[in-house]
Structures are given as structure tokens and as C-alpha cells.
Short mmCIF file of C-alpha atoms and ligand atoms in Angstrom, two decimals:
data_model
loop_
_atom_site.label_atom_id
_atom_site.label_comp_id
_atom_site.label_asym_id
_atom_site.label_seq_id
_atom_site.Cartn_x
_atom_site.Cartn_y
_atom_site.Cartn_z
CA MET A 1 0.00 0.00 0.00
CA SER A 2 1.41 3.38 -0.97
CA ILE A 3 1.54 6.36 1.35
CA GLY A 4 -1.14 8.05 -0.76
CA SER A 5 -3.65 5.24 -0.24
CA VAL A 6 -3.16 5.30 3.53
CA SER A 7 -4.01 8.99 3.54
CA GLU A 8 -7.27 8.26 1.64
CA VAL A 9 -8.30 5.99 4.49
CA LEU A 10 -7.37 8.65 7.00
CA LEU A 11 -9.26 11.41 5.22
CA ASP A 12 -10.08 13.18 8.47
CA THR A 13 -6.46 13.40 9.46
CA GLN A 14 -5.61 14.62 5.97
CA THR A 15 -7.94 17.57 6.12
CA THR A 16 -6.72 18.78 9.49
CA PHE A 17 -3.05 17.92 9.23
CA HIS A 18 -0.59 20.58 8.16
CA PRO A 19 2.97 19.30 8.08
CA PRO A 20 5.25 21.62 10.05
CA GLN A 21 7.16 24.24 8.12
CA LEU A 22 9.30 24.95 11.17
CA ALA A 23 10.45 22.76 14.05
CA VAL A 24 11.52 24.63 17.17
CA ILE A 25 14.10 22.52 19.00
CA VAL A 26 14.48 23.24 22.71
CA PRO A 27 17.42 21.59 24.49
CA SER A 28 16.50 21.34 28.14
CA TYR A 29 18.00 20.41 31.46
CA ASN A 30 16.05 21.35 34.59
CA GLU A 31 13.72 23.80 32.87
CA ARG A 32 10.40 22.66 34.41
CA ASP A 33 9.20 26.17 35.17
CA ASN A 34 10.05 27.59 31.75
CA VAL A 35 8.71 25.23 29.08
CA GLU A 36 5.01 26.06 29.25
CA LEU A 37 5.56 29.80 29.04
CA LEU A 38 8.06 29.26 26.22
CA TYR A 39 5.52 27.17 24.29
CA GLU A 40 2.84 29.84 24.69
CA LYS A 41 5.15 32.65 23.62
CA VAL A 42 6.38 30.75 20.55
CA ALA A 43 2.79 29.85 19.64
CA LEU A 44 1.82 33.52 19.81
CA ALA A 45 4.84 34.57 17.76
CA LEU A 46 4.34 31.99 15.00
CA GLY A 47 0.58 32.44 14.59
CA ASP A 48 -0.67 30.56 11.50
CA THR A 49 2.67 29.06 10.47
CA PRO A 50 2.53 25.25 10.81
CA TRP A 51 5.17 24.48 13.40
CA GLU A 52 6.09 22.02 16.11
CA MET A 53 8.18 22.12 19.24
CA ILE A 54 10.56 19.31 20.17
CA VAL A 55 11.98 19.51 23.65
CA VAL A 56 15.12 17.37 23.96
CA ASP A 57 15.49 16.68 27.64
CA ASP A 58 18.38 14.81 29.26
CA ASP A 59 16.17 13.16 31.88
CA SER A 60 16.17 16.31 34.04
CA PRO A 61 15.80 15.48 37.74
CA ASP A 62 13.30 18.35 38.13
CA GLY A 63 10.78 16.51 35.92
CA THR A 64 10.91 18.78 32.85
CA ALA A 65 9.99 15.81 30.63
CA GLU A 66 6.77 15.13 32.57
CA VAL A 67 5.75 18.77 32.22
CA VAL A 68 6.33 18.56 28.44
CA ASN A 69 4.39 15.30 28.23
CA GLU A 70 1.47 16.98 30.01
CA LEU A 71 1.61 19.77 27.43
CA SER A 72 1.61 17.16 24.63
CA ARG A 73 -1.78 15.99 25.89
CA VAL A 74 -3.14 19.48 25.41
CA TYR A 75 -1.36 20.63 22.25
CA ALA A 76 -0.75 18.41 19.24
CA ASN A 77 2.45 20.13 18.16
CA ILE A 78 4.75 19.64 21.14
CA ARG A 79 6.61 16.51 22.16
CA CYS A 80 9.50 15.48 24.30
CA LEU A 81 12.53 13.48 23.24
CA ARG A 82 13.88 12.17 26.52
CA ARG A 83 17.45 10.87 26.65
CA PHE A 84 18.79 8.70 29.45
CA GLY A 85 22.29 8.55 30.88
CA ARG A 86 23.50 11.30 28.57
CA ARG A 87 24.20 15.00 28.71
CA GLY A 88 25.06 17.50 26.05
CA LEU A 89 23.56 20.53 24.43
CA ALA A 90 25.01 20.08 20.93
CA SER A 91 23.98 16.43 20.58
CA ALA A 92 20.52 17.28 21.98
CA CYS A 93 20.04 19.85 19.20
CA VAL A 94 21.19 17.44 16.49
CA GLU A 95 18.91 14.65 17.71
CA GLY A 96 15.97 17.06 17.86
CA MET A 97 16.64 18.09 14.26
CA ALA A 98 16.84 14.44 13.24
CA VAL A 99 13.31 13.58 14.40
CA THR A 100 11.40 16.25 12.51
CA SER A 101 10.21 16.41 8.91
CA ALA A 102 10.07 20.22 8.92
CA PRO A 103 12.28 21.79 6.23
CA PHE A 104 13.43 24.48 8.66
CA VAL A 105 14.59 24.01 12.24
CA ALA A 106 15.21 26.64 14.89
CA VAL A 107 17.12 26.15 18.13
CA ILE A 108 16.04 28.22 21.12
CA ASP A 109 16.93 28.00 24.80
CA ALA A 110 14.21 26.97 27.22
CA ASP A 111 14.91 29.78 29.69
CA LEU A 112 13.31 32.60 27.64
CA GLN A 113 16.62 34.43 27.15
CA HIS A 114 16.05 34.41 23.39
CA ASP A 115 13.37 36.64 21.90
CA GLU A 116 10.93 34.27 20.18
CA ALA A 117 9.18 37.28 18.56
CA ILE A 118 11.84 37.36 15.81
CA LEU A 119 11.19 33.74 14.74
CA PRO A 120 8.84 34.78 11.84
CA GLN A 121 11.49 37.20 10.55
CA MET A 122 14.14 34.47 10.81
CA LEU A 123 11.92 32.03 8.91
CA GLU A 124 11.25 34.64 6.24
CA ALA A 125 14.99 35.18 5.73
CA ALA A 126 15.52 31.42 5.36
CA VAL A 127 12.60 31.02 2.94
CA ALA A 128 14.11 33.91 0.96
CA GLY A 129 17.31 31.90 0.51
CA ALA A 130 19.53 31.93 3.60
CA ASP A 131 20.72 28.52 4.82
CA LEU A 132 21.29 29.81 8.33
CA VAL A 133 19.72 32.74 10.15
CA VAL A 134 21.41 33.74 13.40
CA GLY A 135 19.53 35.53 16.17
CA SER A 136 22.19 38.10 17.03
CA ARG A 137 22.83 40.12 20.19
CA PHE A 138 25.65 42.00 18.52
CA ALA A 139 24.29 42.93 15.09
CA GLU A 140 23.06 46.51 14.55
CA GLY A 141 19.84 46.86 16.57
CA GLY A 142 20.57 43.90 18.88
CA SER A 143 21.76 43.94 22.47
CA ALA A 144 23.09 41.62 25.13
CA GLY A 145 20.82 43.67 27.44
CA SER A 146 21.03 42.70 31.07
CA GLY A 147 21.04 39.00 30.15
CA LEU A 148 24.81 38.64 30.65
CA SER A 149 26.85 39.51 33.73
CA GLN A 150 30.02 41.61 33.24
CA THR A 151 32.21 38.48 33.57
CA ARG A 152 30.07 36.52 31.10
CA LEU A 153 30.15 39.49 28.69
CA SER A 154 33.98 39.65 28.76
CA GLY A 155 34.19 35.86 28.33
CA SER A 156 31.69 36.05 25.51
CA ASN A 157 33.74 38.77 23.75
CA LEU A 158 36.88 36.63 23.94
CA ALA A 159 35.02 33.53 22.74
CA ASN A 160 33.62 35.60 19.85
CA ARG A 161 37.09 36.70 18.83
CA LEU A 162 38.37 33.11 18.90
CA ALA A 163 35.32 32.02 16.90
CA GLY A 164 36.04 34.75 14.33
CA MET A 165 39.44 33.12 13.70
CA ILE A 166 37.86 29.82 12.65
CA ALA A 167 34.52 30.94 11.18
CA GLY A 168 35.93 32.06 7.84
CA GLN A 169 32.78 34.19 7.41
CA ALA A 170 31.51 37.36 9.07
CA VAL A 171 29.05 36.49 11.85
CA SER A 172 28.41 39.03 14.61
CA ASP A 173 27.27 36.47 17.21
CA PRO A 174 28.95 33.11 16.49
CA MET A 175 28.35 31.95 20.08
CA SER A 176 24.59 32.43 19.79
CA GLY A 177 22.40 29.56 20.94
CA PHE A 178 19.50 31.01 18.91
CA PHE A 179 19.41 30.26 15.20
CA LEU A 180 17.33 28.84 12.38
CA ILE A 181 18.76 26.55 9.72
CA ARG A 182 17.61 24.47 6.77
CA ARG A 183 17.21 20.98 8.14
CA GLU A 184 19.02 19.30 5.28
CA ALA A 185 22.03 21.63 5.68
CA ALA A 186 22.21 20.87 9.41
CA LEU A 187 21.84 17.12 8.94
CA ALA A 188 24.47 17.07 6.19
CA ALA A 189 26.99 18.46 8.70
CA ALA A 190 25.66 16.48 11.68
CA PRO A 191 27.85 13.36 11.35
CA ARG A 192 30.97 15.53 11.54
CA LEU A 193 29.97 17.78 14.43
CA ALA A 194 31.69 17.55 17.81
CA SER A 195 28.82 15.94 19.69
CA ASP A 196 30.16 16.86 23.13
CA GLY A 197 30.10 20.64 22.67
CA PHE A 198 27.90 23.36 24.16
CA LYS A 199 28.29 25.62 21.15
CA ILE A 200 26.84 24.01 18.06
CA LEU A 201 26.39 27.10 15.85
CA ILE A 202 30.09 27.81 15.22
CA ASP A 203 30.65 24.10 14.62
CA LEU A 204 27.85 24.03 12.01
CA ILE A 205 29.35 27.05 10.22
CA VAL A 206 32.94 25.72 10.17
CA THR A 207 32.03 22.10 9.42
CA SER A 208 29.73 23.04 6.51
CA ALA A 209 32.43 25.27 5.01
CA ARG A 210 35.06 22.52 5.35
CA MET A 211 32.69 20.11 3.58
CA GLY A 212 32.58 22.50 0.63
CA ARG A 213 29.02 23.59 1.45
CA PRO A 214 29.49 27.03 3.05
CA LEU A 215 26.25 28.31 4.57
CA ARG A 216 24.61 31.46 3.27
CA ILE A 217 24.18 33.35 6.53
CA ALA A 218 21.67 36.04 7.50
CA GLU A 219 21.26 37.72 10.88
CA VAL A 220 18.30 39.09 12.78
CA PRO A 221 19.08 41.31 15.79
CA TYR A 222 17.34 40.89 19.13
CA THR A 223 17.75 41.86 22.78
CA PHE A 224 18.98 39.08 25.05
CA ARG A 225 16.90 38.72 28.21
CA PRO A 226 17.76 37.55 31.70
CA ARG A 227 16.95 33.88 32.40
CA HIS A 228 13.32 33.36 33.50
CA ALA A 229 13.39 30.51 36.07
CA GLY A 230 16.10 28.03 37.08
CA GLU A 231 19.86 28.22 36.78
CA SER A 232 22.45 28.46 34.01
CA LYS A 233 24.35 25.27 33.15
CA MET A 234 27.41 27.17 31.98
CA ASN A 235 30.51 26.08 33.91
CA PRO A 236 34.34 26.07 33.54
CA LEU A 237 34.23 22.61 31.95
CA ILE A 238 32.13 24.01 29.10
CA VAL A 239 34.75 26.73 28.59
CA ILE A 240 37.52 24.08 28.30
CA GLN A 241 35.33 22.04 25.92
CA TYR A 242 34.92 25.13 23.77
CA LEU A 243 38.70 25.69 23.73
CA GLY A 244 39.09 22.02 22.73
CA LEU A 245 36.68 22.59 19.83
CA TRP A 246 38.64 25.70 18.84
CA VAL A 247 42.00 23.88 18.92
CA SER A 248 40.44 21.10 16.86
CA LYS A 249 39.18 23.52 14.21
CA MET A 250 42.47 25.48 14.21
CA THR A 251 44.37 22.25 13.50
CA GLY A 252 42.01 21.42 10.64
CA GLY A 253 40.52 18.56 12.65
CA ALA A 254 43.92 16.88 13.24
CA LEU A 255 43.26 16.98 17.01
CA PRO A 256 39.78 15.89 18.13
CA PRO A 257 37.98 18.34 20.50
CA SER A 258 38.25 16.12 23.59
CA PHE A 259 42.01 15.66 23.18
CA LEU A 260 42.75 19.00 24.89
CA LEU A 261 40.83 17.99 28.00
CA PHE A 262 42.34 14.49 27.98
CA GLY A 263 45.80 16.09 27.77
CA LEU A 264 45.04 18.53 30.61
CA VAL A 265 43.81 15.66 32.78
CA GLY A 266 47.02 13.76 31.93
CA GLY A 267 49.04 16.83 32.99
CA THR A 268 47.37 16.89 36.41
CA GLY A 269 47.99 13.12 36.61
CA VAL A 270 51.75 13.72 36.33
CA VAL A 271 51.57 16.14 39.30
CA VAL A 272 49.54 13.61 41.32
CA HIS A 273 52.03 10.87 40.42
CA LEU A 274 55.02 12.92 41.61
CA ALA A 275 53.26 14.00 44.81
CA ALA A 276 52.28 10.39 45.61
CA LEU A 277 55.83 9.23 44.89
CA ALA A 278 57.23 11.83 47.28
CA PHE A 279 54.68 10.83 49.92
CA PHE A 280 55.49 7.08 49.72
CA THR A 281 59.27 7.53 49.66
CA SER A 282 59.62 10.39 52.18
CA VAL A 283 56.66 10.17 54.56
CA LEU A 284 56.09 6.39 54.48
CA SER A 285 59.80 5.55 53.88
CA GLN A 286 59.01 2.97 51.21
CA GLY A 287 61.52 1.77 48.65
CA PHE A 288 61.47 3.31 45.16
CA VAL A 289 59.87 0.41 43.28
CA VAL A 290 57.00 -0.01 45.76
CA SER A 291 56.44 3.77 45.85
CA GLN A 292 56.53 4.01 42.06
CA ILE A 293 53.97 1.19 41.69
CA ALA A 294 51.66 2.82 44.26
CA ALA A 295 52.05 6.26 42.67
CA THR A 296 51.32 4.82 39.21
CA LEU A 297 48.10 3.18 40.44
CA ILE A 298 46.98 6.36 42.20
CA ALA A 299 47.72 8.50 39.13
CA MET A 300 45.83 6.05 36.88
CA ALA A 301 42.81 6.11 39.22
CA TRP A 302 42.99 9.91 39.29
CA ASN A 303 43.13 10.14 35.49
CA PHE A 304 40.30 7.63 35.11
CA VAL A 305 37.97 9.45 37.52
CA LEU A 306 38.69 12.86 35.98
CA ASN A 307 38.28 11.65 32.42
CA ASN A 308 35.07 9.86 33.32
CA ASN A 309 33.61 12.96 34.94
CA LEU A 310 35.01 15.67 32.70
CA THR A 311 36.37 14.52 29.33
CA TYR A 312 33.61 11.95 28.87
CA ALA A 313 30.93 13.55 31.07
CA ASP A 314 28.46 12.99 28.22
CA ARG A 315 28.97 9.22 28.32
CA LYS A 316 29.97 8.73 31.93
CA LEU A 317 30.46 5.11 33.05
CA ARG A 318 28.44 4.11 36.11
CA GLY A 319 27.86 1.05 38.33
CA ALA A 320 29.57 -2.17 37.22
CA LYS A 321 30.82 -0.47 34.05
CA LEU A 322 32.94 1.72 36.28
CA ILE A 323 34.98 -1.34 37.33
CA THR A 324 35.36 -2.89 33.86
CA GLY A 325 36.07 0.59 32.50
CA PHE A 326 38.82 1.17 35.05
CA LEU A 327 40.40 -2.21 34.30
CA SER A 328 40.39 -1.57 30.56
CA PHE A 329 41.78 1.93 31.19
CA CYS A 330 44.68 0.50 33.25
CA ALA A 331 45.40 -2.22 30.67
CA ILE A 332 45.44 0.31 27.82
CA CYS A 333 47.63 2.75 29.79
CA ALA A 334 50.04 -0.11 30.52
CA LEU A 335 50.29 -0.84 26.78
CA GLY A 336 50.73 2.90 26.22
CA GLY A 337 53.57 2.84 28.74
CA ILE A 338 55.30 0.01 26.86
CA ALA A 339 54.83 1.91 23.58
CA ASN A 340 56.24 5.02 25.28
CA ILE A 341 59.40 3.23 26.46
CA SER A 342 59.98 1.45 23.13
CA VAL A 343 59.60 4.61 21.07
CA ALA A 344 61.66 6.72 23.48
CA ASN A 345 64.41 4.09 23.56
CA ALA A 346 64.52 3.78 19.75
CA ILE A 347 64.82 7.54 19.41
CA TYR A 348 67.42 7.74 22.19
CA GLN A 349 69.58 5.07 20.50
CA TRP A 350 69.47 7.13 17.36
CA ASP A 351 70.17 10.69 18.58
CA HIS A 352 71.14 10.37 22.28
CA GLN A 353 68.99 13.39 23.22
CA THR A 354 67.29 12.51 26.50
CA PHE A 355 64.72 15.30 26.33
CA VAL A 356 63.70 14.70 22.70
CA ALA A 357 63.42 10.95 23.25
CA GLY A 358 61.43 11.40 26.48
CA LEU A 359 59.06 13.91 24.88
CA ALA A 360 58.49 11.72 21.81
CA GLY A 361 57.70 8.75 24.07
CA ALA A 362 55.28 10.82 26.16
CA ILE A 363 53.47 12.19 23.09
CA MET A 364 53.31 8.71 21.59
CA SER A 365 51.72 7.19 24.70
CA SER A 366 49.29 10.14 25.17
CA VAL A 367 47.99 9.74 21.62
CA PHE A 368 47.84 5.95 22.03
CA ASN A 369 46.03 6.18 25.39
CA TYR A 370 43.61 8.77 24.06
CA ALA A 371 42.73 6.90 20.88
CA VAL A 372 42.47 3.44 22.43
CA THR A 373 40.59 4.39 25.63
CA ARG A 374 38.16 6.37 23.50
CA ALA A 375 37.56 3.32 21.35
CA PHE A 376 37.30 0.77 24.18
CA THR A 377 36.78 2.36 27.61
CA TRP A 378 34.40 5.18 26.64
CA LYS A 379 33.05 3.80 23.37
N1 GDP B 1 19.36 18.52 26.65
C1 GDP B 1 20.26 19.31 27.27
N2 GDP B 1 20.04 20.64 27.37
C2 GDP B 1 20.97 21.39 28.02
C3 GDP B 1 22.14 20.85 28.59
N3 GDP B 1 22.85 21.86 29.16
C4 GDP B 1 22.13 22.99 28.95
N4 GDP B 1 20.99 22.71 28.26
C5 GDP B 1 19.94 23.64 27.83
O1 GDP B 1 20.54 24.54 26.92
C6 GDP B 1 19.99 25.84 27.06
C7 GDP B 1 21.11 26.85 27.37
O2 GDP B 1 21.65 26.57 28.64
P1 GDP B 1 21.87 27.69 29.74
O3 GDP B 1 22.16 26.99 31.01
O4 GDP B 1 20.73 28.65 29.74
O5 GDP B 1 23.21 28.37 29.21
P2 GDP B 1 23.56 29.92 29.21
O6 GDP B 1 22.40 30.64 28.58
O7 GDP B 1 24.81 29.99 28.39
O8 GDP B 1 23.75 30.30 30.63
C8 GDP B 1 18.94 25.73 28.17
O9 GDP B 1 17.69 25.52 27.57
C9 GDP B 1 19.39 24.51 28.93
O10 GDP B 1 18.34 23.87 29.62
C10 GDP B 1 22.33 19.44 28.49
O11 GDP B 1 23.31 18.86 28.95
N5 GDP B 1 21.38 18.73 27.82
MG1 MG B 2 20.42 30.59 29.21
#
């Protein structure tokens, strides 16, 4: 039976059903007291345009998903995509875009900081030919208003400047979380996006350009508002993740975004190792070999816990997987250690430069540990 014949049977549905022209994707984490008001405001702004709202919620402990499900029983055009055991704004946006048939998708925060009233203007610009329309706080006529603290504003300015270095195109607000894009353009770039980021817009712009499909960009100014209810999820980890994304784009993708964080964690591990070694040899008066074994185990545990909670926060291992994960992490690091010594020794035999050989060995084992633990421990 063809799709057409099914719709003949469901004549009633056919006459009342208008496929959405626009899907409004709302990433949410603990936004229970914002979603209903957001829905109402977007509904008012979009008027007759066929649209739908998809709230992508990472199983918020405050019950945001239940509130959205209640709304779905009242309004036909809102639904919740609830994800379990995962966190991440960028991947939430992509998955929301993937479950709609609407030709245009907008991303808007749940906390009412973005001005939904400009959505019709954004849609108009996209229908007129733009691939991407950015809601901009910094374009002529826009403003960051009182929505950003002084510290956040300075950070945002710096992040904007860094983004300008990789964007390759003029965009006044590359860190914006408010934009509208052609669905097929977004999904074409989706497989190559850094799924663990907070800032998906700049990634979409750079990735599309690198794929030879640069986006035609338009901007619509608006005034950023203070958050309605709840708290911001911005934290220092997100800043480091953004720097990781930046380093990755600056190196033309040679270094993956999470490598920076993995490397920083490894750096702290060296400090922990040396401190533990000093403690076992000096305070506990243990011999060198025993102290070195203990310090190695402590540093590995330290690295594992930090990577699990920071580098791979979006796919954190829990329960029994924590034990098997730690064992695989130790086994892989041990192999990395052997690789380190073999490479360093080979280089040392060749040029007798201790520092060069040591550094080459360390880089070799970092890359090995990163690549293999990513493939096996945090797959
Ligand atoms: N699904 C999902 N949404 C998130 C996550 N982190 C933040 N959000 C949502 O992304 C939007 C922007 O986050 P917010 O905390 O307001 O960031 P800020 O505006 O930069 O302070 C809000 O709607 C959040 O609820 C996450 O891990 N998963
Ligand atoms: Mg916000």
C-alpha cells in the first residue's frame, strides 16, 4: 500500500493535518518552570505558520519531561525526546533536528533568554534563501541587554574573537544559541559535528564550510533577556570544551575536541604521580619500586575518575561499568607505557637526546592512550 492510499483511508487526518514548516528545537536540562511559558510565547509569535516544538530533555531530575508530556496531551504540536544517561547541548540539538520532517529548524533555549518574537522574521529570511539565520545580540539593533553579567560578557567577547578566527565568514554572534537553519544543511553536517560541545552554531558554520558547502548566513538582531526561572548550566568545563573545539578547528581537525581535556587531565595526573611518589618515599619511607607502583596506580585512578567525569561527562560510566572501564583503562595505559618506552628508547639510541626521546615517548603514549581508551573504555 502506498503512502497516498493510507491517507485516503485517514481522510479526516488529511484535512486537518498541516505538516510543520518549522520545528523549534528546545534543548532542556532542569527547565520545568520555563517550558510552558516558552511554548505559549512561541505559539503567539508563530501564529498561523505550521510548526512544532521538540523539547530534547536529558532526563532532568526536576521533571521537565513530565511537564512537556502533560503539554503534549493538550497541544498536538509539542513533544518530548527524553534521553537517558546522557548530557550535552550540541547532541541534543542534532537529535531534535533528526526527528522532525520540517524543512526548517530553529534552536532556542528553554529559559526565555532568546526573543521568540523574531522567529517569523528568521523564517522569512531562510525562505528567501539563507541557509542559516542567526539571532544576534551584537548585530546593529541587537543587544546583550542585562542578560549577561560583566564576567560573562567579557568571556563572551573573547570567545567571539576566537570564533572569528575559525569561522571564515563574518558572523556578529557566532556563540549564539539562537538560530534557524535548513534541516538538510544541518543534517548534512551532523555526522561531523563535535557531539560533546555546548556551542553548536560555530561548529555548524565551520564544518559546513570545510565540507565544501558554506552556509549562506543572514542575521536578525534581538535583545537578550535575563533567564526566566532556574539556573544556568554554563561552567568552567564548558569553557575548556569550547577551547578544545577551537584547537580542533584550528588544526584542521587533526586533534579531536576532547584531546585537549584528555591532555590537561594527563598533565594533572603527572603532578599527582610525583606528589604520591614523594609521599610514599619520604613520609612512608618505602623503597622506590613499591612507591613508584603505588604512585602509578593512584595516578591512573585519578586520570580515570577525571576523564570519566570531565572529558567523557556525556557518556559517563556508572555502576559495574565503572569497574570494567577502570580495568580496561589501566590495561590500555600499561600498553601505552610500553609503547612510550619502546619509542623513546629507539629515538634515544638514534640521537642520544634525552629530552627529545622522552618527549616523543610521552606524546606517543598520550595519543595511544587517548585513541584506544576512547575506542574501548568510553566507546
Ligand atoms: N538537553 C540538554 N540541554 C541542556 C544541557 N545543558 C544545557 N541545556 C539547555 O541549553 C539551554 C542553554 O543553557 P543555559 O544553562 O541557559 O546556558 P547559558 O544561557 O549559556 O547560561 C537551556 O535551555 C538549557 O536547559 C544538556 O546537557 N542537555
Ligand atoms: Mg540561558
